[in-house]
Coordinates of N, CA, C and O and ligand atoms in Angstrom, one line a residue:
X1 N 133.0 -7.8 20.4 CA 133.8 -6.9 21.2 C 135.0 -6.4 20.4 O 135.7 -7.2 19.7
X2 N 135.3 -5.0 20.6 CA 136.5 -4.8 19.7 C 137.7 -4.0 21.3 O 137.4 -3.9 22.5
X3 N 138.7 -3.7 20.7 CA 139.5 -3.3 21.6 C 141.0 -2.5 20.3 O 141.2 -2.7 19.1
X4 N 141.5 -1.6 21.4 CA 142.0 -0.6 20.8 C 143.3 -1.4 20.0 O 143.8 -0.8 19.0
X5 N 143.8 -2.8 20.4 CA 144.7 -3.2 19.6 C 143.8 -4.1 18.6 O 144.3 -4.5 17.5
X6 N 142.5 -4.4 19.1 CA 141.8 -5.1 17.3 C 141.7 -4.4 16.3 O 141.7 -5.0 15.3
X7 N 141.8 -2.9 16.3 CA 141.7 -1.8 15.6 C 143.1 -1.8 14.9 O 143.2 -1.7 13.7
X8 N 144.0 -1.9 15.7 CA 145.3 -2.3 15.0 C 145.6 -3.4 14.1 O 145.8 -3.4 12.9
X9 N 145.4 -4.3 15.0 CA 145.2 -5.9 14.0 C 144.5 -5.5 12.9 O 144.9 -6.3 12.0
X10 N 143.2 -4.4 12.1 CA 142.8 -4.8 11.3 C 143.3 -3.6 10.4 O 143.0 -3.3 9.2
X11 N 144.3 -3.0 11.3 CA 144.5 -1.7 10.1 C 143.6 -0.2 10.5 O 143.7 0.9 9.9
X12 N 142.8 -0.4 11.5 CA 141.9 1.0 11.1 C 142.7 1.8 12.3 O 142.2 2.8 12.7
X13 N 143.9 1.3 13.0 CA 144.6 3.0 13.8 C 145.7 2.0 13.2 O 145.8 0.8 13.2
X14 N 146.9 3.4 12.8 CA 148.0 3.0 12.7 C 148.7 2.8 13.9 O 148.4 3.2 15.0
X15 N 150.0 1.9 13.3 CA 150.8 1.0 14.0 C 152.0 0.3 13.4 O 151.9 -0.6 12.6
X16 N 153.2 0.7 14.1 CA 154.4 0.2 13.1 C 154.3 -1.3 13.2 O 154.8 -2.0 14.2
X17 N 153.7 -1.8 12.2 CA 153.5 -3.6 12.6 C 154.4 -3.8 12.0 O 154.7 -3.3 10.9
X18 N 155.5 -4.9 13.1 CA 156.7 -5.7 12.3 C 156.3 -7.2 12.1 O 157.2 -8.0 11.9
X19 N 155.4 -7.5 12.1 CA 154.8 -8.7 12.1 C 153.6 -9.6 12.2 O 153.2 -10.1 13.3
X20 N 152.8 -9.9 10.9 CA 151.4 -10.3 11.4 C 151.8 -11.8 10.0 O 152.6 -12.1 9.1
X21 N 150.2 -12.6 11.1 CA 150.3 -13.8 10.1 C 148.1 -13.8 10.6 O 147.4 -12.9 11.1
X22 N 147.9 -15.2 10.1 CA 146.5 -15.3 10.5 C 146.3 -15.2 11.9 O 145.1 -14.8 12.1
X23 N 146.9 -15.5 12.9 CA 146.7 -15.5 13.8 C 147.1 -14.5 15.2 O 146.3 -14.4 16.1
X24 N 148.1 -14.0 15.2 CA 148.9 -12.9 15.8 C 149.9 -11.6 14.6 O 150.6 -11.7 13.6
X25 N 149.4 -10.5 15.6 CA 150.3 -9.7 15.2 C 151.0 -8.9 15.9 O 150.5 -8.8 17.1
X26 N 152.2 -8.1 15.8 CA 153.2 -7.8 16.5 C 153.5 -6.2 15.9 O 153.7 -6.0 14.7
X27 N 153.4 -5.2 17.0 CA 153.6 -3.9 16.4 C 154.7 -3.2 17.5 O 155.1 -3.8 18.5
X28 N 155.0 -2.4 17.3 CA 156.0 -1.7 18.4 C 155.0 -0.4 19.3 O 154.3 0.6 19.0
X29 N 155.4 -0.9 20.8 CA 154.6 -0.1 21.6 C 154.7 1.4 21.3 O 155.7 1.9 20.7
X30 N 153.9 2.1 21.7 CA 153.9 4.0 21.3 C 155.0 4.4 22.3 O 155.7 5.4 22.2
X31 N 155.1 3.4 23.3 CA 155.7 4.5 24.6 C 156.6 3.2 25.2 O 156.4 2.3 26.1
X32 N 157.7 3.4 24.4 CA 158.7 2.1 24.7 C 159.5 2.2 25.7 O 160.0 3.3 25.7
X33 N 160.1 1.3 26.9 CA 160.7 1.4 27.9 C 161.9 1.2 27.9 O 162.6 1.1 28.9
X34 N 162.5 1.0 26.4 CA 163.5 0.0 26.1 C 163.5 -0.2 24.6 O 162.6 -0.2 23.8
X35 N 165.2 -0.4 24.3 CA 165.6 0.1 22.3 C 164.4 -0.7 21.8 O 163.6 -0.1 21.1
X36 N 164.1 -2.2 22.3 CA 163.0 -3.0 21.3 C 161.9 -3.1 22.5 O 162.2 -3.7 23.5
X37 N 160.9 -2.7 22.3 CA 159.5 -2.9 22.7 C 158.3 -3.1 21.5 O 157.8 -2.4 20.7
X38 N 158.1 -4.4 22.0 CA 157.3 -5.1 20.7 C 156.0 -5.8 21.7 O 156.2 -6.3 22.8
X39 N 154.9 -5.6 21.2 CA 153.2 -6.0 21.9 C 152.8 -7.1 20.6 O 152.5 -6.9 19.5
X40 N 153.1 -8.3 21.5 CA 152.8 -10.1 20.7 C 151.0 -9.9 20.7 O 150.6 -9.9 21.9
X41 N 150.1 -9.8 19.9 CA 148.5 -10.1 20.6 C 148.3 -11.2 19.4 O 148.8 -11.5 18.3
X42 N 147.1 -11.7 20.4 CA 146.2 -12.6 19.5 C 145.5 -12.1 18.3 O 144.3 -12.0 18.6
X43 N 145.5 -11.9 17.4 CA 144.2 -11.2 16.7 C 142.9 -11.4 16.7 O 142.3 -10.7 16.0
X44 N 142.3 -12.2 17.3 CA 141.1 -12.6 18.0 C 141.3 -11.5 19.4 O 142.3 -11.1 19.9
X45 N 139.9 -11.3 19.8 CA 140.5 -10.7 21.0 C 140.0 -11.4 22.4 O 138.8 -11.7 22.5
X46 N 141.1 -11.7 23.4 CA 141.0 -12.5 24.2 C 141.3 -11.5 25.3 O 142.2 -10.7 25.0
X47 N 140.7 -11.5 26.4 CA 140.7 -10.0 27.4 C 141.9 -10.4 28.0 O 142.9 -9.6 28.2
X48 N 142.0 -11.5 28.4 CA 143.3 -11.8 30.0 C 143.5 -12.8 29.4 O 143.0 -13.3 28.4
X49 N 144.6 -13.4 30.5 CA 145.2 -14.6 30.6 C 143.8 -15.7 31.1 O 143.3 -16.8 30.6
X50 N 143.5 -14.9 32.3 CA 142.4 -15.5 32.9 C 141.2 -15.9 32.3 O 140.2 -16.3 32.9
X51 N 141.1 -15.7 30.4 CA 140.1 -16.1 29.5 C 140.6 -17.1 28.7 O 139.9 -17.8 27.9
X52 N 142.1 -17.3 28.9 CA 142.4 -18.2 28.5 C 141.6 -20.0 28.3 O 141.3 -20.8 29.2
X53 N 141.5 -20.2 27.0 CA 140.6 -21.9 27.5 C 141.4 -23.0 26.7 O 142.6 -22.8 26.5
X54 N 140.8 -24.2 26.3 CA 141.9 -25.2 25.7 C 142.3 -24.8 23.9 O 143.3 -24.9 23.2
X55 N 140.9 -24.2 23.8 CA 140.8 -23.6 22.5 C 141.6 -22.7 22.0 O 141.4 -22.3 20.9
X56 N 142.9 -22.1 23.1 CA 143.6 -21.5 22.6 C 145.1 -21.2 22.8 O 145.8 -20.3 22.6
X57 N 145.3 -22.8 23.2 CA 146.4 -23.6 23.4 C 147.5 -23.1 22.4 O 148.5 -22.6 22.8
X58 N 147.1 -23.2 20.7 CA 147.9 -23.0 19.4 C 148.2 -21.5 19.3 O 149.3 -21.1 18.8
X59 N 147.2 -20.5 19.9 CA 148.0 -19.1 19.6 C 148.7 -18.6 20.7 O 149.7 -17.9 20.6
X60 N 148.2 -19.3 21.9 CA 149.1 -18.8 22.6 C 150.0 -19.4 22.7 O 150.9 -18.6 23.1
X61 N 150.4 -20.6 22.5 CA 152.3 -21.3 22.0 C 152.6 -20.2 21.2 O 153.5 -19.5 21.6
X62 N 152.1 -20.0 20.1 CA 152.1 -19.2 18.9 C 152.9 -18.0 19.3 O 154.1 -17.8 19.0
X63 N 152.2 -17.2 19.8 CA 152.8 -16.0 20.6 C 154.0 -15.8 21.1 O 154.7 -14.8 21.2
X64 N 154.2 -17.3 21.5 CA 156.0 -17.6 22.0 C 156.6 -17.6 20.5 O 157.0 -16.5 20.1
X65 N 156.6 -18.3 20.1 CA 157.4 -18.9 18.7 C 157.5 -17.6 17.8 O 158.5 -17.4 17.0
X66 N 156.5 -16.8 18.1 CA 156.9 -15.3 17.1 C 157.6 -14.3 17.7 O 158.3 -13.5 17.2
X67 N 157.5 -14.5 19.7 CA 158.7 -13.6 20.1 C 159.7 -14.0 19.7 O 160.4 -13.1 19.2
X68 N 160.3 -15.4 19.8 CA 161.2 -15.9 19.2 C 162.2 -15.0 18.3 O 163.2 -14.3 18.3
X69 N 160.9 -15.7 17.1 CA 161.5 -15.0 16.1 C 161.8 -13.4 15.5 O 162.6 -13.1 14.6
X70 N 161.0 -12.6 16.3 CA 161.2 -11.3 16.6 C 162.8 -11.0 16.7 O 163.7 -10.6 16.1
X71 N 162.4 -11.3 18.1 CA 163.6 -11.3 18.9 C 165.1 -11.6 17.9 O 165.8 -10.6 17.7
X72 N 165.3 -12.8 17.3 CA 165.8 -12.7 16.4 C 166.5 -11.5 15.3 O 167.7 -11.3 15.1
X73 N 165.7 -11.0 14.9 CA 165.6 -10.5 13.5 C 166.2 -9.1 14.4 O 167.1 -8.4 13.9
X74 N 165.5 -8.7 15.7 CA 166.1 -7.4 16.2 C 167.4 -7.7 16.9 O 168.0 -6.7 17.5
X75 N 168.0 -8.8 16.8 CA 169.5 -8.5 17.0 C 169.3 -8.8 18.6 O 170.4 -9.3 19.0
X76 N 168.7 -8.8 19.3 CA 168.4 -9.0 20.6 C 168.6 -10.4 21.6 O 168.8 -10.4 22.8
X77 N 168.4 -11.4 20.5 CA 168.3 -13.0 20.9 C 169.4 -13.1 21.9 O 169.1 -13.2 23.1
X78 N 170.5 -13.1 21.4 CA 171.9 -13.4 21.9 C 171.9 -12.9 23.6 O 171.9 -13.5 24.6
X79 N 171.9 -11.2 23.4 CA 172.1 -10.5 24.5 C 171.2 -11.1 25.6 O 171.6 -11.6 26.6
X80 N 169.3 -11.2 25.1 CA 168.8 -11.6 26.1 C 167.4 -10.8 25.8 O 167.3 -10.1 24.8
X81 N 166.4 -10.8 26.7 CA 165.2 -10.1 26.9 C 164.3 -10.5 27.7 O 164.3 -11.5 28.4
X82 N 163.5 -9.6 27.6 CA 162.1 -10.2 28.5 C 161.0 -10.3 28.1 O 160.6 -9.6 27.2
X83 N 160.1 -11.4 28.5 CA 158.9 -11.5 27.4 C 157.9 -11.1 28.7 O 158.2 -11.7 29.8
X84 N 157.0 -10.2 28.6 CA 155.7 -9.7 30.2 C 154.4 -9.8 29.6 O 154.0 -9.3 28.6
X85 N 153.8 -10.6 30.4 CA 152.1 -10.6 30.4 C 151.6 -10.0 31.4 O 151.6 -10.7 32.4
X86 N 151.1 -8.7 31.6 CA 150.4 -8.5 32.7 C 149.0 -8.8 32.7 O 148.4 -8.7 31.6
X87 N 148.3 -9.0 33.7 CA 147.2 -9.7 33.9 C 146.3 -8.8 35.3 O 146.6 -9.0 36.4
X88 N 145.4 -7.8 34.9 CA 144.2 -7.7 35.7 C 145.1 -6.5 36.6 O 146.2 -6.2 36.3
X89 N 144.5 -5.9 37.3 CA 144.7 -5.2 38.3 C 146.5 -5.0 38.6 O 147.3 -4.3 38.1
X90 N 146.6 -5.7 39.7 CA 147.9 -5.9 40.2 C 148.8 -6.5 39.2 O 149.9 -6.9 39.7
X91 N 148.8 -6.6 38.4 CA 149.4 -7.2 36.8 C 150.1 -5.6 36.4 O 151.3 -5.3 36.2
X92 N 148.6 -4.6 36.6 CA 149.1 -3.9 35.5 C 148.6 -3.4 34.3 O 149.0 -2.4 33.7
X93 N 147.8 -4.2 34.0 CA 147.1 -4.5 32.8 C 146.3 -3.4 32.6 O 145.7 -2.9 33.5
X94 N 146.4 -2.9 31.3 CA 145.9 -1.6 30.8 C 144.9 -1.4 29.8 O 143.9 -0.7 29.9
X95 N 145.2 -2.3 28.6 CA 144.6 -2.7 27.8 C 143.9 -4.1 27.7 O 144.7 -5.0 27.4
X96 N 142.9 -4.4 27.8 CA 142.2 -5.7 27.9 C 141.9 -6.3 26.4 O 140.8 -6.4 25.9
X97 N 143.2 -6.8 25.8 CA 143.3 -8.0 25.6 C 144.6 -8.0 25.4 O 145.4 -7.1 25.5
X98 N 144.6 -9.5 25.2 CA 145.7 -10.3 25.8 C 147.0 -9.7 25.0 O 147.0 -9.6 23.8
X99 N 148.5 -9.1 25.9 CA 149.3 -8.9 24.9 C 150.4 -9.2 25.6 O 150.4 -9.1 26.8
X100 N 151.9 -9.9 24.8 CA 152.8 -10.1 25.4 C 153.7 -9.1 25.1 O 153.8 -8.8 23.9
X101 N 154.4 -8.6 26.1 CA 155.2 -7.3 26.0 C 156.7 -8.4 25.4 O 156.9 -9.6 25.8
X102 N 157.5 -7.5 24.4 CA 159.1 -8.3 24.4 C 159.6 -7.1 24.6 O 159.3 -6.0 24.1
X103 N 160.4 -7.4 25.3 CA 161.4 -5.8 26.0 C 162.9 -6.6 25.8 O 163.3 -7.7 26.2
X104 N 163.4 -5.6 25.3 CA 165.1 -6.1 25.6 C 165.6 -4.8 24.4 O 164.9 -4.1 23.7
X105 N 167.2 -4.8 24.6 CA 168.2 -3.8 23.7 C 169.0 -3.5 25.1 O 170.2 -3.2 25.1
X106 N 168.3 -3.7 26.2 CA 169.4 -2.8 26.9 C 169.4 -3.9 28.6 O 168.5 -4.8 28.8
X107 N 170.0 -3.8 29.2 CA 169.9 -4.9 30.7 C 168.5 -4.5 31.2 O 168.0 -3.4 30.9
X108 N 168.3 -4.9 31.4 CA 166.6 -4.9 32.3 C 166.2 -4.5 33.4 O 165.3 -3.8 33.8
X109 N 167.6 -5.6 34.6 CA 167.6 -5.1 36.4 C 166.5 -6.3 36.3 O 166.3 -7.1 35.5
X110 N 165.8 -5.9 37.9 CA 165.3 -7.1 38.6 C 163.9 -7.0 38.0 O 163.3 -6.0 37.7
X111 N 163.5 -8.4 37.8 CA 162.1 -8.6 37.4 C 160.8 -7.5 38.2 O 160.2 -6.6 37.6
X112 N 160.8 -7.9 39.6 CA 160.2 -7.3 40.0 C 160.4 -6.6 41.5 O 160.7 -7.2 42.6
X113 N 160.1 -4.9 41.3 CA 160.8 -4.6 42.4 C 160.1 -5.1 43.7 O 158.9 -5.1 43.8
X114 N 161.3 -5.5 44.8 CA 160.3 -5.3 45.9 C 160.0 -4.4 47.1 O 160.8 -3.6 47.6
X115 N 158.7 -4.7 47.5 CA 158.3 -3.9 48.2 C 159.0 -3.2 49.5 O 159.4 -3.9 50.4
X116 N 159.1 -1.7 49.2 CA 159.9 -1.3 50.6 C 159.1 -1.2 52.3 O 159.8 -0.9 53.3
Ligands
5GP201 P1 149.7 -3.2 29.6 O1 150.0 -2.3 30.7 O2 148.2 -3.4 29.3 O3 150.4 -4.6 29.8 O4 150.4 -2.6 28.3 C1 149.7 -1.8 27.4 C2 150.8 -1.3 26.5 O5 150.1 -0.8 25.3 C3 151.6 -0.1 27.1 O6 153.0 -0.5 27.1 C4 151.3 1.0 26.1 O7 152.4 1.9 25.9 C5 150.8 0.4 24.9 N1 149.9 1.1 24.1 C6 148.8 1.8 24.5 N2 148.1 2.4 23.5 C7 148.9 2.1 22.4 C8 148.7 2.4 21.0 O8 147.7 3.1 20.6 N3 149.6 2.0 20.2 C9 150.6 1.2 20.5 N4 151.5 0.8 19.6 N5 150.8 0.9 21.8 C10 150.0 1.3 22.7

C-alpha cells in the first residue's frame, strides 16, 4: 500500500522535510493553519489510529519524542502548542495514514468548537 505521504517519506513528491530518522518523518504541511505546522508520520504506513497494534508501541512514543523536539528547535516549546491526530470520518481525517499535526506560533482558542 503506498499513500501520498509514503511518497514523501521516500522522496518521490517534494516536501520541506525538517526531520526524518529510520522511523518517522516530519515535513511542513502545504496549507498551514498556523506560523509552525508540522505532519509527525510513521514511515511505514499505518492508515489510522484504529490500526494501531502492540507492534507499534516504539513509533508511536516515537512520534511524541520528535514533536518534542521539533517543537523545540521552532522556538515554540515555551509558548506552547498543539499536537492533533485525527482519526476516520468525524476526526477529520483526510489522508489515510497515520499523521500527527503540531500546530503552534500563535494562541490556538478552544480545542474543540462546540456545537451550536
Ligand atoms: P488530516 O485532515 O488528514 O488530519 O490532515 C491532512 C493534512 O495534510 C492537511 O493539513 C493538509 O493540508 C496536508 N496535506 C495534504 N496534502 C499535502 C501535501 O501534498 N503535502 C503536504 N506537505 N501536506 C499535505
Amino acid at each position: 500500500m503506498t499513500t501520498l505521504f509514503a511518497k514523501i517519506v521516500r522522496g518521490e513528491i517534494p516536501a520541506d522535510i525538517v526531520y526524518q530518522d529510520d522511523s518517522v518523518t516530519a515535513f511542513r504541511d502545504i496549507n498551514p493553519v498556523a506560523p509552525t505546522h508540522i505532519l509527525i508520520v510513521p514511515n511505514k504506513v499505518i492508515p489510522t489510529v484504529n490500526d494501531l497494534t502492540a507492534a507499534d508501541e516504539q513509533v508511536a512514543g516515537h512520534m511524541l519524542v520528535v514533536a518534542a523536539k521539533i517543537a523545540a528547535e521552532e522556538g515554540i516549546a515555551e509558548d506552547g502548542y498543539r499536537l492533533i491526530i485525527n482519526c476516520n470520518e468525524y476526526g477529520g481525517q483526510v489522508v489515510f495514514h497515520l499523521h500527527m499535526h503540531l500546530v503552534g506560533g500563535r494562541p490556538l482558542g478552544q480545542m474543540v468548537l462546540r456545537p451550536r
